[in-house]
Coordinates of N, CA and C in Angstrom, one line a residue:
M1 N -26.0 -198.7 -7.9 CA -25.4 -197.4 -7.5 C -24.7 -196.9 -8.7
P2 N -24.9 -195.6 -9.1 CA -24.2 -195.0 -10.2 C -22.7 -194.9 -10.0
D3 N -21.9 -195.0 -11.1 CA -20.5 -194.9 -11.0 C -20.1 -193.4 -10.9
R4 N -19.4 -193.0 -9.8 CA -19.1 -191.6 -9.5 C -17.6 -191.5 -9.7
T5 N -17.1 -191.7 -10.9 CA -15.7 -191.6 -11.1 C -15.3 -190.1 -11.0
A6 N -14.2 -189.9 -10.4 CA -13.7 -188.5 -10.1 C -13.5 -187.8 -11.5
T7 N -14.0 -186.6 -11.6 CA -13.9 -185.8 -12.8 C -12.6 -185.0 -12.7
P8 N -11.8 -185.0 -13.7 CA -10.5 -184.2 -13.6 C -10.9 -182.7 -13.6
E9 N -10.0 -181.9 -13.1 CA -10.1 -180.5 -13.1 C -10.1 -180.0 -14.5
M10 N -11.2 -179.4 -15.0 CA -11.4 -179.0 -16.4 C -11.0 -177.5 -16.6
D11 N -11.1 -176.7 -15.6 CA -10.9 -175.3 -15.8 C -9.5 -174.9 -16.3
S12 N -8.5 -175.7 -15.9 CA -7.1 -175.4 -16.2 C -6.5 -176.2 -17.4
R13 N -7.3 -177.1 -17.9 CA -6.9 -177.9 -19.0 C -7.2 -177.2 -20.4
V14 N -6.3 -177.3 -21.3 CA -6.5 -176.8 -22.6 C -7.1 -177.9 -23.5
H15 N -8.1 -177.6 -24.2 CA -8.8 -178.6 -25.1 C -8.8 -178.1 -26.5
T16 N -9.0 -179.1 -27.4 CA -9.1 -178.8 -28.8 C -10.4 -179.2 -29.4
L17 N -11.1 -178.3 -30.1 CA -12.3 -178.6 -30.7 C -12.1 -178.6 -32.2
E18 N -12.5 -179.6 -32.9 CA -12.4 -179.7 -34.4 C -13.8 -179.6 -34.9
I19 N -14.0 -178.7 -35.8 CA -15.3 -178.5 -36.5 C -15.1 -178.7 -38.0
G20 N -15.9 -179.5 -38.5 CA -15.8 -179.7 -40.0 C -14.8 -180.7 -40.5
T21 N -14.2 -181.5 -39.6 CA -13.1 -182.4 -40.0 C -13.7 -183.5 -40.8
E22 N -14.7 -184.2 -40.4 CA -15.3 -185.3 -41.1 C -16.4 -184.8 -42.1
R23 N -17.1 -183.7 -41.7 CA -18.2 -183.2 -42.5 C -18.0 -181.6 -42.5
P24 N -17.3 -181.2 -43.5 CA -16.9 -179.7 -43.6 C -18.1 -178.8 -43.6
I25 N -17.8 -177.6 -43.2 CA -18.8 -176.5 -43.3 C -18.7 -176.1 -44.8
R26 N -19.8 -176.0 -45.5 CA -19.8 -175.8 -46.9 C -20.4 -174.4 -47.2
I27 N -19.7 -173.6 -48.0 CA -20.2 -172.4 -48.5 C -20.0 -172.3 -50.0
S28 N -20.8 -171.6 -50.7 CA -20.6 -171.3 -52.1 C -20.4 -169.8 -52.3
S29 N -19.2 -169.5 -52.9 CA -18.8 -168.1 -53.0 C -18.2 -167.9 -54.4
G30 N -18.3 -166.7 -54.9 CA -17.7 -166.3 -56.2 C -16.4 -165.5 -55.8
H31 N -15.5 -165.4 -56.8 CA -14.4 -164.6 -56.7 C -13.7 -164.4 -58.0
R32 N -12.7 -163.6 -58.0 CA -11.8 -163.6 -59.2 C -10.5 -163.0 -58.7
L33 N -9.4 -163.3 -59.4 CA -8.1 -162.8 -59.0 C -7.7 -161.7 -60.0
L34 N -8.0 -160.5 -59.7 CA -7.9 -159.4 -60.6 C -6.6 -159.3 -61.3
H35 N -5.5 -159.5 -60.7 CA -4.2 -159.3 -61.3 C -3.5 -160.6 -61.7
H36 N -4.3 -161.6 -61.9 CA -3.8 -162.9 -62.3 C -3.9 -163.0 -63.8
D37 N -2.9 -163.5 -64.5 CA -2.8 -163.6 -65.9 C -3.7 -164.8 -66.5
G38 N -4.0 -165.7 -65.7 CA -4.7 -166.9 -66.1 C -6.3 -166.8 -66.0
K39 N -6.9 -167.9 -66.2 CA -8.4 -168.0 -66.2 C -9.0 -167.6 -64.9
C40 N -8.2 -167.6 -63.8 CA -8.8 -167.2 -62.5 C -9.1 -165.7 -62.4
S41 N -8.6 -164.9 -63.4 CA -8.9 -163.5 -63.4 C -10.4 -163.2 -63.8
R42 N -11.1 -164.3 -64.3 CA -12.5 -164.1 -64.7 C -13.4 -164.5 -63.5
P43 N -14.5 -163.8 -63.3 CA -15.4 -164.2 -62.2 C -15.8 -165.6 -62.3
H44 N -15.7 -166.3 -61.2 CA -16.1 -167.7 -61.1 C -16.4 -168.0 -59.7
G45 N -16.9 -169.2 -59.4 CA -17.2 -169.6 -58.0 C -16.7 -171.0 -57.7
H46 N -16.8 -171.3 -56.4 CA -16.4 -172.6 -55.9 C -17.4 -173.0 -54.8
N47 N -17.5 -174.3 -54.5 CA -18.2 -174.8 -53.3 C -17.1 -175.1 -52.4
Y48 N -16.8 -174.2 -51.4 CA -15.7 -174.4 -50.5 C -16.1 -175.3 -49.4
A49 N -15.1 -176.1 -48.9 CA -15.3 -177.0 -47.7 C -14.3 -176.4 -46.7
I50 N -14.8 -176.0 -45.5 CA -14.0 -175.4 -44.5 C -14.1 -176.2 -43.2
S51 N -12.9 -176.3 -42.6 CA -12.8 -176.9 -41.3 C -12.0 -176.0 -40.4
V52 N -12.3 -176.1 -39.1 CA -11.7 -175.2 -38.1 C -11.2 -176.0 -36.9
E53 N -10.0 -175.7 -36.4 CA -9.5 -176.3 -35.2 C -9.3 -175.2 -34.2
I54 N -9.9 -175.3 -33.0 CA -9.8 -174.3 -32.0 C -9.3 -174.9 -30.7
T55 N -8.3 -174.3 -30.1 CA -7.8 -174.7 -28.8 C -8.0 -173.6 -27.8
G56 N -8.4 -174.1 -26.6 CA -8.6 -173.1 -25.5 C -9.1 -173.8 -24.3
L57 N -9.4 -172.9 -23.3 CA -10.0 -173.4 -22.0 C -11.5 -173.6 -22.1
L58 N -12.0 -174.5 -21.3 CA -13.4 -174.7 -21.3 C -14.2 -173.6 -20.6
T59 N -15.3 -173.2 -21.2 CA -16.2 -172.3 -20.5 C -17.6 -172.9 -20.6
D60 N -18.2 -173.2 -19.5 CA -19.5 -173.9 -19.5 C -19.5 -175.2 -20.2
G61 N -18.3 -175.9 -20.1 CA -18.2 -177.3 -20.6 C -17.7 -177.4 -22.0
W62 N -17.5 -176.3 -22.7 CA -17.0 -176.4 -24.1 C -16.0 -175.3 -24.4
V63 N -15.2 -175.5 -25.5 CA -14.2 -174.5 -25.9 C -14.9 -173.3 -26.5
V64 N -15.8 -173.6 -27.4 CA -16.7 -172.5 -28.0 C -18.0 -173.1 -28.5
D65 N -18.9 -172.3 -28.7 CA -20.2 -172.8 -29.3 C -20.0 -172.9 -30.8
K66 N -20.3 -174.1 -31.3 CA -20.1 -174.3 -32.8 C -20.9 -173.3 -33.6
G67 N -22.0 -172.9 -33.1 CA -22.8 -171.9 -33.9 C -22.1 -170.6 -34.0
D68 N -21.3 -170.2 -33.0 CA -20.5 -168.9 -33.2 C -19.5 -169.0 -34.3
V69 N -18.9 -170.2 -34.5 CA -17.9 -170.4 -35.5 C -18.6 -170.4 -36.9
T70 N -19.7 -171.2 -37.0 CA -20.4 -171.3 -38.3 C -21.0 -170.0 -38.7
S71 N -21.4 -169.2 -37.8 CA -22.0 -167.9 -38.2 C -21.0 -166.9 -38.8
V72 N -19.7 -167.0 -38.4 CA -18.7 -166.2 -39.0 C -18.5 -166.7 -40.4
I73 N -18.4 -168.0 -40.6 CA -18.1 -168.5 -42.0 C -19.3 -168.3 -42.9
Q74 N -20.5 -168.5 -42.4 CA -21.7 -168.4 -43.3 C -21.9 -167.0 -43.8
K75 N -21.2 -166.0 -43.2 CA -21.4 -164.6 -43.8 C -20.8 -164.5 -45.2
W76 N -20.0 -165.5 -45.6 CA -19.4 -165.5 -46.9 C -20.2 -166.4 -47.9
D77 N -21.2 -167.1 -47.4 CA -22.0 -168.0 -48.3 C -22.8 -167.2 -49.3
H78 N -22.8 -167.5 -50.5 CA -23.5 -166.8 -51.6 C -23.1 -165.4 -51.7
R79 N -21.8 -165.1 -51.5 CA -21.3 -163.8 -51.6 C -20.2 -163.8 -52.6
F80 N -19.8 -162.6 -53.1 CA -18.7 -162.5 -54.1 C -17.5 -161.9 -53.4
L81 N -16.4 -162.6 -53.3 CA -15.2 -162.1 -52.6 C -14.3 -161.4 -53.6
L82 N -14.1 -160.1 -53.4 CA -13.3 -159.3 -54.3 C -12.2 -158.5 -53.5
E83 N -11.1 -158.3 -54.2 CA -10.0 -157.5 -53.6 C -10.4 -156.0 -53.8
A84 N -10.0 -155.2 -52.7 CA -10.3 -153.8 -52.7 C -9.7 -153.2 -54.0
G85 N -10.5 -152.3 -54.6 CA -10.1 -151.7 -55.9 C -10.6 -152.4 -57.1
D86 N -11.2 -153.5 -57.0 CA -11.7 -154.3 -58.1 C -12.9 -153.5 -58.7
P87 N -12.9 -153.2 -60.0 CA -14.1 -152.5 -60.6 C -15.4 -153.2 -60.5
L88 N -15.4 -154.5 -60.2 CA -16.6 -155.3 -60.1 C -17.4 -154.8 -58.8
I89 N -16.6 -154.3 -57.8 CA -17.3 -153.8 -56.6 C -18.3 -152.7 -57.0
D90 N -17.9 -151.8 -57.8 CA -18.8 -150.7 -58.2 C -19.9 -151.3 -59.0
A91 N -19.6 -152.2 -59.9 CA -20.7 -152.8 -60.7 C -21.8 -153.5 -59.9
F92 N -21.3 -154.2 -58.8 CA -22.3 -154.8 -57.9 C -23.1 -153.7 -57.2
E93 N -22.5 -152.7 -56.7 CA -23.2 -151.6 -56.1 C -24.2 -150.9 -57.0
Q94 N -23.8 -150.6 -58.2 CA -24.7 -150.0 -59.2 C -25.9 -150.9 -59.5
S95 N -25.7 -152.2 -59.5 CA -26.8 -153.1 -59.8 C -27.7 -153.3 -58.7
G96 N -27.4 -152.7 -57.5 CA -28.2 -153.0 -56.3 C -27.8 -154.2 -55.5
D97 N -26.7 -154.8 -55.9 CA -26.3 -156.0 -55.1 C -25.0 -155.8 -54.4
G98 N -24.8 -154.5 -53.9 CA -23.6 -154.2 -53.1 C -23.4 -155.1 -51.9
D99 N -24.6 -155.5 -51.3 CA -24.5 -156.3 -50.1 C -24.0 -157.7 -50.4
A100 N -23.9 -158.1 -51.6 CA -23.5 -159.4 -52.0 C -22.0 -159.5 -52.1
V101 N -21.3 -158.4 -51.9 CA -19.8 -158.4 -52.0 C -19.1 -158.3 -50.7
V102 N -18.1 -159.1 -50.5 CA -17.2 -159.0 -49.4 C -15.9 -158.5 -50.0
V103 N -15.4 -157.3 -49.5 CA -14.2 -156.7 -50.0 C -13.0 -157.1 -49.0
L104 N -12.0 -157.6 -49.6 CA -10.8 -158.0 -48.9 C -9.6 -157.1 -49.3
D105 N -8.7 -157.0 -48.4 CA -7.5 -156.1 -48.7 C -6.5 -156.9 -49.6
H106 N -6.7 -158.1 -49.8 CA -5.8 -159.0 -50.6 C -6.5 -159.8 -51.6
P107 N -5.9 -160.4 -52.6 CA -6.6 -161.3 -53.5 C -7.3 -162.4 -52.8
P108 N -8.5 -162.7 -53.2 CA -9.3 -163.7 -52.5 C -9.0 -165.1 -52.9
T109 N -7.7 -165.5 -52.6 CA -7.3 -166.9 -52.7 C -7.7 -167.7 -51.5
A110 N -7.6 -169.0 -51.6 CA -7.9 -169.9 -50.5 C -7.0 -169.6 -49.3
E111 N -5.7 -169.2 -49.6 CA -4.8 -168.9 -48.5 C -5.3 -167.6 -47.7
V112 N -5.6 -166.6 -48.5 CA -6.1 -165.4 -47.9 C -7.4 -165.6 -47.2
M113 N -8.3 -166.4 -47.8 CA -9.6 -166.7 -47.1 C -9.3 -167.4 -45.7
A114 N -8.4 -168.3 -45.7 CA -8.1 -169.0 -44.4 C -7.6 -168.0 -43.4
A115 N -6.7 -167.1 -43.8 CA -6.2 -166.1 -42.9 C -7.2 -165.2 -42.4
Y116 N -8.1 -164.7 -43.3 CA -9.2 -163.8 -42.9 C -10.1 -164.4 -41.9
L117 N -10.6 -165.6 -42.3 CA -11.5 -166.3 -41.4 C -10.9 -166.6 -40.0
E118 N -9.6 -166.9 -40.0 CA -8.9 -167.1 -38.7 C -9.0 -165.8 -37.9
A119 N -8.7 -164.7 -38.5 CA -8.7 -163.4 -37.8 C -10.1 -163.0 -37.3
R120 N -11.1 -163.3 -38.2 CA -12.5 -163.0 -37.7 C -12.9 -163.8 -36.5
L121 N -12.5 -165.1 -36.5 CA -12.8 -166.0 -35.4 C -12.1 -165.5 -34.2
Y122 N -10.8 -165.1 -34.2 CA -10.1 -164.6 -33.1 C -10.9 -163.3 -32.5
E123 N -11.4 -162.5 -33.4 CA -12.1 -161.3 -33.0 C -13.4 -161.6 -32.3
T124 N -14.1 -162.7 -32.7 CA -15.4 -163.0 -32.3 C -15.5 -163.9 -31.1
L125 N -14.5 -164.9 -31.0 CA -14.6 -165.9 -30.0 C -14.1 -165.4 -28.6
P126 N -14.4 -166.0 -27.5 CA -14.0 -165.6 -26.2 C -12.5 -165.6 -26.0
D127 N -12.0 -164.8 -25.0 CA -10.6 -164.7 -24.7 C -10.0 -166.0 -24.2
T128 N -10.8 -167.0 -23.9 CA -10.3 -168.3 -23.5 C -9.7 -169.1 -24.6
V129 N -10.0 -168.7 -25.9 CA -9.4 -169.3 -27.0 C -8.0 -169.0 -27.2
R130 N -7.1 -170.0 -27.3 CA -5.7 -169.8 -27.4 C -5.1 -169.9 -28.9
D131 N -5.8 -170.7 -29.7 CA -5.3 -170.9 -31.0 C -6.5 -171.3 -31.9
V132 N -6.4 -170.7 -33.1 CA -7.4 -171.0 -34.2 C -6.7 -171.4 -35.5
S133 N -7.1 -172.4 -36.1 CA -6.5 -172.8 -37.4 C -7.7 -173.1 -38.3
V134 N -7.7 -172.5 -39.5 CA -8.7 -172.7 -40.5 C -8.2 -173.3 -41.8
Q135 N -8.9 -174.3 -42.3 CA -8.5 -174.9 -43.5 C -9.7 -174.6 -44.5
V136 N -9.3 -174.1 -45.7 CA -10.2 -173.8 -46.8 C -9.9 -174.7 -48.0
R137 N -10.8 -175.6 -48.3 CA -10.6 -176.5 -49.5 C -11.4 -175.9 -50.6
E138 N -10.7 -175.4 -51.7 CA -11.3 -174.7 -52.8 C -11.8 -175.8 -53.8
T139 N -10.9 -176.8 -54.1 CA -11.2 -177.9 -55.0 C -10.6 -179.1 -54.4
S140 N -10.8 -180.3 -55.1 CA -10.2 -181.5 -54.5 C -8.7 -181.5 -54.6
E141 N -8.2 -180.5 -55.4 CA -6.7 -180.4 -55.6 C -6.1 -179.3 -54.8
L142 N -6.9 -178.4 -54.3 CA -6.3 -177.2 -53.7 C -6.9 -177.0 -52.3
C143 N -6.0 -176.9 -51.3 CA -6.5 -176.7 -49.9 C -5.4 -175.8 -49.2
A144 N -5.9 -174.8 -48.5 CA -5.0 -173.9 -47.8 C -5.4 -174.0 -46.3
R145 N -4.3 -173.9 -45.5 CA -4.5 -173.9 -44.0 C -3.8 -172.7 -43.4
S146 N -4.5 -172.0 -42.5 CA -3.8 -170.9 -41.8 C -3.0 -171.5 -40.6
I147 N -1.8 -171.1 -40.4 CA -1.0 -171.5 -39.3 C -0.4 -170.3 -38.6
E148 N -0.8 -170.1 -37.4 CA -0.3 -168.9 -36.7 C 1.2 -169.0 -36.4

């Protein structure tokens, strides 16, 4: 006879989903820090490792569909992240690669990327989500995490 252990009430419990903790979501993106005095003012790229933690109520047995999370992040894969007003934006458009650029209102640092991705996830995910935290690892030495 199968074990019919009572299932706890799931609808009212808050759950946390971690995506990319052990195996990060990876994207390759270029950027530059236009107003920086150092080498980061030059166009360059990184292989970013991104992880996300989402807290919320269950809907159909899960907090969110992992595919909905990765689709938001993947929009930045093989794109160039630039701050609004950067002359490179026009250069990309004139070369026919305007769709390869993501324009941000702030310098495209790992900290800003984490905050932007968090905001996009809040906009995209269902209202049952209560908290989103995004971690963007730019290098083995630099990692930024958004905290609401």
